[in-house]
Short mmCIF file of N, CA and C in Angstrom, two decimals:
data_model
loop_
_atom_site.label_atom_id
_atom_site.label_comp_id
_atom_site.label_asym_id
_atom_site.label_seq_id
_atom_site.Cartn_x
_atom_site.Cartn_y
_atom_site.Cartn_z
N MET Z 1 -18.60 -19.86 12.78
CA MET Z 1 -18.62 -18.58 13.46
C MET Z 1 -19.53 -18.68 14.68
N THR Z 2 -18.99 -18.34 15.81
CA THR Z 2 -19.77 -18.41 17.04
C THR Z 2 -20.26 -17.02 17.42
N THR Z 3 -21.40 -17.00 18.09
CA THR Z 3 -21.96 -15.73 18.51
C THR Z 3 -21.40 -15.34 19.88
N LYS Z 4 -21.63 -14.10 20.23
CA LYS Z 4 -21.12 -13.59 21.50
C LYS Z 4 -21.78 -14.31 22.67
N LYS Z 5 -23.07 -14.62 22.56
CA LYS Z 5 -23.77 -15.33 23.65
C LYS Z 5 -23.18 -16.72 23.86
N GLU Z 6 -22.84 -17.41 22.78
CA GLU Z 6 -22.25 -18.74 22.90
C GLU Z 6 -20.89 -18.66 23.60
N ILE Z 7 -20.12 -17.65 23.27
CA ILE Z 7 -18.80 -17.48 23.90
C ILE Z 7 -18.97 -17.19 25.38
N ILE Z 8 -19.94 -16.34 25.70
CA ILE Z 8 -20.17 -15.99 27.11
C ILE Z 8 -20.57 -17.23 27.90
N THR Z 9 -21.49 -18.03 27.38
CA THR Z 9 -21.91 -19.22 28.12
C THR Z 9 -20.76 -20.24 28.25
N LYS Z 10 -19.87 -20.28 27.27
CA LYS Z 10 -18.78 -21.25 27.30
C LYS Z 10 -17.67 -20.84 28.27
N TYR Z 11 -17.36 -19.55 28.36
CA TYR Z 11 -16.20 -19.11 29.12
C TYR Z 11 -16.52 -18.35 30.40
N GLN Z 12 -17.80 -18.16 30.73
CA GLN Z 12 -18.10 -17.40 31.95
C GLN Z 12 -17.71 -18.18 33.20
N LEU Z 13 -17.30 -17.45 34.22
CA LEU Z 13 -16.84 -18.08 35.45
C LEU Z 13 -17.99 -18.40 36.39
N SER Z 14 -19.04 -17.58 36.35
CA SER Z 14 -20.23 -17.83 37.15
C SER Z 14 -21.46 -17.51 36.30
N LYS Z 15 -22.63 -17.73 36.87
CA LYS Z 15 -23.86 -17.54 36.11
C LYS Z 15 -24.04 -16.10 35.63
N ASN Z 16 -23.65 -15.14 36.46
CA ASN Z 16 -23.86 -13.73 36.14
C ASN Z 16 -22.62 -13.05 35.56
N ASP Z 17 -21.61 -13.82 35.22
CA ASP Z 17 -20.36 -13.26 34.72
C ASP Z 17 -20.53 -12.76 33.29
N THR Z 18 -20.33 -11.47 33.08
CA THR Z 18 -20.39 -10.93 31.73
C THR Z 18 -19.16 -10.11 31.38
N GLY Z 19 -18.20 -9.98 32.31
CA GLY Z 19 -17.07 -9.12 32.00
C GLY Z 19 -15.77 -9.50 32.67
N SER Z 20 -15.62 -10.74 33.10
CA SER Z 20 -14.35 -11.13 33.71
C SER Z 20 -13.24 -11.05 32.66
N ILE Z 21 -12.02 -10.97 33.11
CA ILE Z 21 -10.89 -10.80 32.21
C ILE Z 21 -10.76 -12.00 31.27
N GLU Z 22 -11.04 -13.21 31.78
CA GLU Z 22 -10.97 -14.41 30.95
C GLU Z 22 -12.01 -14.34 29.82
N LEU Z 23 -13.20 -13.90 30.17
CA LEU Z 23 -14.27 -13.78 29.19
C LEU Z 23 -13.96 -12.72 28.15
N GLN Z 24 -13.38 -11.61 28.58
CA GLN Z 24 -13.02 -10.55 27.63
C GLN Z 24 -11.96 -11.03 26.65
N ILE Z 25 -11.01 -11.81 27.15
CA ILE Z 25 -9.97 -12.35 26.26
C ILE Z 25 -10.60 -13.29 25.24
N ALA Z 26 -11.55 -14.13 25.66
CA ALA Z 26 -12.21 -15.06 24.75
C ALA Z 26 -13.00 -14.32 23.67
N ILE Z 27 -13.72 -13.27 24.07
CA ILE Z 27 -14.50 -12.49 23.11
C ILE Z 27 -13.58 -11.78 22.12
N LEU Z 28 -12.52 -11.18 22.63
CA LEU Z 28 -11.57 -10.51 21.74
C LEU Z 28 -10.91 -11.49 20.77
N THR Z 29 -10.57 -12.67 21.26
CA THR Z 29 -9.95 -13.68 20.39
C THR Z 29 -10.87 -14.07 19.26
N ASN Z 30 -12.15 -14.25 19.57
CA ASN Z 30 -13.12 -14.58 18.52
C ASN Z 30 -13.23 -13.46 17.50
N HIS Z 31 -13.29 -12.22 17.98
CA HIS Z 31 -13.40 -11.07 17.08
C HIS Z 31 -12.14 -10.95 16.21
N ILE Z 32 -10.97 -11.16 16.81
CA ILE Z 32 -9.71 -11.09 16.07
C ILE Z 32 -9.68 -12.16 14.98
N ASN Z 33 -10.11 -13.37 15.29
CA ASN Z 33 -10.13 -14.44 14.30
C ASN Z 33 -11.06 -14.11 13.14
N GLN Z 34 -12.20 -13.48 13.43
CA GLN Z 34 -13.12 -13.08 12.36
C GLN Z 34 -12.48 -12.02 11.46
N LEU Z 35 -11.79 -11.06 12.07
CA LEU Z 35 -11.14 -10.01 11.27
C LEU Z 35 -9.99 -10.56 10.44
N VAL Z 36 -9.27 -11.52 10.97
CA VAL Z 36 -8.18 -12.14 10.20
C VAL Z 36 -8.74 -12.82 8.96
N GLU Z 37 -9.86 -13.53 9.11
CA GLU Z 37 -10.49 -14.18 7.96
C GLU Z 37 -10.94 -13.15 6.94
N HIS Z 38 -11.49 -12.02 7.41
CA HIS Z 38 -11.92 -10.95 6.52
C HIS Z 38 -10.73 -10.39 5.74
N LEU Z 39 -9.61 -10.20 6.45
CA LEU Z 39 -8.44 -9.61 5.80
C LEU Z 39 -7.76 -10.56 4.82
N LYS Z 40 -8.00 -11.85 4.97
CA LYS Z 40 -7.45 -12.79 3.99
C LYS Z 40 -8.12 -12.59 2.63
N LYS Z 41 -9.40 -12.21 2.64
CA LYS Z 41 -10.14 -11.96 1.40
C LYS Z 41 -9.91 -10.55 0.88
N HIS Z 42 -9.83 -9.58 1.80
CA HIS Z 42 -9.74 -8.17 1.43
C HIS Z 42 -8.40 -7.62 1.92
N LYS Z 43 -7.37 -7.88 1.16
CA LYS Z 43 -6.01 -7.57 1.59
C LYS Z 43 -5.73 -6.07 1.73
N LYS Z 44 -6.45 -5.24 1.01
CA LYS Z 44 -6.17 -3.80 1.02
C LYS Z 44 -7.06 -3.02 1.98
N ASP Z 45 -7.80 -3.70 2.83
CA ASP Z 45 -8.69 -3.04 3.78
C ASP Z 45 -7.90 -2.56 4.99
N ASN Z 46 -7.30 -1.39 4.85
CA ASN Z 46 -6.40 -0.90 5.90
C ASN Z 46 -7.14 -0.41 7.13
N HIS Z 47 -8.37 0.05 7.00
CA HIS Z 47 -9.14 0.48 8.16
C HIS Z 47 -9.40 -0.70 9.09
N THR Z 48 -9.77 -1.83 8.51
CA THR Z 48 -9.99 -3.03 9.32
C THR Z 48 -8.68 -3.50 9.94
N ARG Z 49 -7.60 -3.37 9.19
CA ARG Z 49 -6.30 -3.79 9.71
C ARG Z 49 -5.91 -2.95 10.94
N ASN Z 50 -6.19 -1.65 10.90
CA ASN Z 50 -5.89 -0.80 12.05
C ASN Z 50 -6.74 -1.19 13.25
N GLY Z 51 -8.01 -1.50 13.02
CA GLY Z 51 -8.88 -1.95 14.10
C GLY Z 51 -8.40 -3.27 14.67
N LEU Z 52 -7.94 -4.16 13.81
CA LEU Z 52 -7.41 -5.45 14.25
C LEU Z 52 -6.19 -5.25 15.14
N LEU Z 53 -5.31 -4.37 14.75
CA LEU Z 53 -4.11 -4.12 15.56
C LEU Z 53 -4.48 -3.55 16.93
N ALA Z 54 -5.51 -2.72 16.98
CA ALA Z 54 -5.96 -2.18 18.27
C ALA Z 54 -6.52 -3.29 19.15
N LEU Z 55 -7.29 -4.21 18.57
CA LEU Z 55 -7.85 -5.32 19.34
C LEU Z 55 -6.75 -6.25 19.84
N VAL Z 56 -5.76 -6.50 19.01
CA VAL Z 56 -4.65 -7.36 19.41
C VAL Z 56 -3.89 -6.73 20.57
N GLY Z 57 -3.70 -5.42 20.52
CA GLY Z 57 -3.02 -4.72 21.61
C GLY Z 57 -3.82 -4.79 22.90
N ARG Z 58 -5.13 -4.64 22.81
CA ARG Z 58 -5.99 -4.71 24.00
C ARG Z 58 -5.93 -6.11 24.61
N ARG Z 59 -6.02 -7.14 23.73
CA ARG Z 59 -5.95 -8.52 24.23
C ARG Z 59 -4.59 -8.79 24.88
N LYS Z 60 -3.54 -8.23 24.30
CA LYS Z 60 -2.20 -8.41 24.85
C LYS Z 60 -2.10 -7.82 26.25
N ARG Z 61 -2.70 -6.65 26.47
CA ARG Z 61 -2.70 -6.04 27.80
C ARG Z 61 -3.49 -6.88 28.79
N PHE Z 62 -4.64 -7.42 28.35
CA PHE Z 62 -5.44 -8.28 29.22
C PHE Z 62 -4.66 -9.54 29.61
N ILE Z 63 -3.95 -10.12 28.64
CA ILE Z 63 -3.17 -11.33 28.90
C ILE Z 63 -2.04 -11.01 29.88
N ARG Z 64 -1.40 -9.85 29.73
CA ARG Z 64 -0.33 -9.46 30.64
C ARG Z 64 -0.88 -9.31 32.07
N TYR Z 65 -2.06 -8.71 32.19
CA TYR Z 65 -2.70 -8.55 33.50
C TYR Z 65 -3.01 -9.91 34.12
N LEU Z 66 -3.60 -10.80 33.31
CA LEU Z 66 -3.96 -12.13 33.82
C LEU Z 66 -2.72 -12.93 34.20
N LYS Z 67 -1.64 -12.73 33.47
CA LYS Z 67 -0.39 -13.43 33.78
C LYS Z 67 0.15 -13.01 35.14
N ARG Z 68 -0.03 -11.73 35.49
CA ARG Z 68 0.43 -11.25 36.80
C ARG Z 68 -0.48 -11.73 37.92
N LYS Z 69 -1.80 -11.70 37.70
CA LYS Z 69 -2.75 -11.97 38.78
C LYS Z 69 -3.06 -13.46 38.95
N LYS Z 70 -3.31 -14.16 37.84
CA LYS Z 70 -3.73 -15.57 37.91
C LYS Z 70 -3.04 -16.37 36.80
N PRO Z 71 -1.76 -16.68 36.95
CA PRO Z 71 -1.04 -17.37 35.86
C PRO Z 71 -1.58 -18.76 35.54
N GLU Z 72 -2.10 -19.47 36.53
CA GLU Z 72 -2.63 -20.81 36.26
C GLU Z 72 -3.90 -20.75 35.41
N GLN Z 73 -4.73 -19.73 35.62
CA GLN Z 73 -5.92 -19.59 34.79
C GLN Z 73 -5.56 -19.18 33.37
N LEU Z 74 -4.49 -18.42 33.22
CA LEU Z 74 -4.04 -18.03 31.88
C LEU Z 74 -3.61 -19.25 31.09
N GLU Z 75 -2.93 -20.19 31.73
CA GLU Z 75 -2.49 -21.39 31.03
C GLU Z 75 -3.67 -22.20 30.52
N THR Z 76 -4.70 -22.39 31.36
CA THR Z 76 -5.86 -23.17 30.93
C THR Z 76 -6.63 -22.45 29.83
N LEU Z 77 -6.75 -21.11 29.95
CA LEU Z 77 -7.46 -20.33 28.94
C LEU Z 77 -6.70 -20.36 27.61
N ALA Z 78 -5.39 -20.28 27.67
CA ALA Z 78 -4.56 -20.30 26.46
C ALA Z 78 -4.71 -21.63 25.73
N LYS Z 79 -4.81 -22.72 26.49
CA LYS Z 79 -5.00 -24.03 25.85
C LYS Z 79 -6.38 -24.11 25.19
N LYS Z 80 -7.41 -23.60 25.87
CA LYS Z 80 -8.76 -23.63 25.30
C LYS Z 80 -8.85 -22.80 24.02
N LEU Z 81 -8.22 -21.62 24.03
CA LEU Z 81 -8.31 -20.70 22.90
C LEU Z 81 -7.20 -20.90 21.87
N LYS Z 82 -6.28 -21.83 22.16
CA LYS Z 82 -5.14 -22.11 21.28
C LYS Z 82 -4.28 -20.87 21.07
N LEU Z 83 -3.97 -20.18 22.17
CA LEU Z 83 -3.12 -19.00 22.12
C LEU Z 83 -1.70 -19.36 22.48
N LYS Z 84 -0.76 -18.64 21.89
CA LYS Z 84 0.64 -18.81 22.26
C LYS Z 84 0.98 -17.73 23.26
N VAL Z 85 1.23 -18.14 24.49
CA VAL Z 85 1.53 -17.18 25.55
C VAL Z 85 2.97 -17.39 26.00
N LYS Z 86 3.70 -16.31 26.08
CA LYS Z 86 5.11 -16.39 26.50
C LYS Z 86 5.21 -16.54 27.98
#
């Protein structure tokens, strides 16, 4: 399990970057992976499942935006995060 600071240092574009779209996608992906692991143990936790679906939707919108604006950066980010991007 990685912390938010570790993710920020790994995926930030510049020294002061704390909110670029690439960084937000990386943080959301980490959070989604943690929730998926939680739901594997607690199958009936529907509140967490609803939160997970909201996060997945937000990440999907960010990916769609990045695909329109910077498709080459999306490809490299998808490889780093092991995402399947259409």
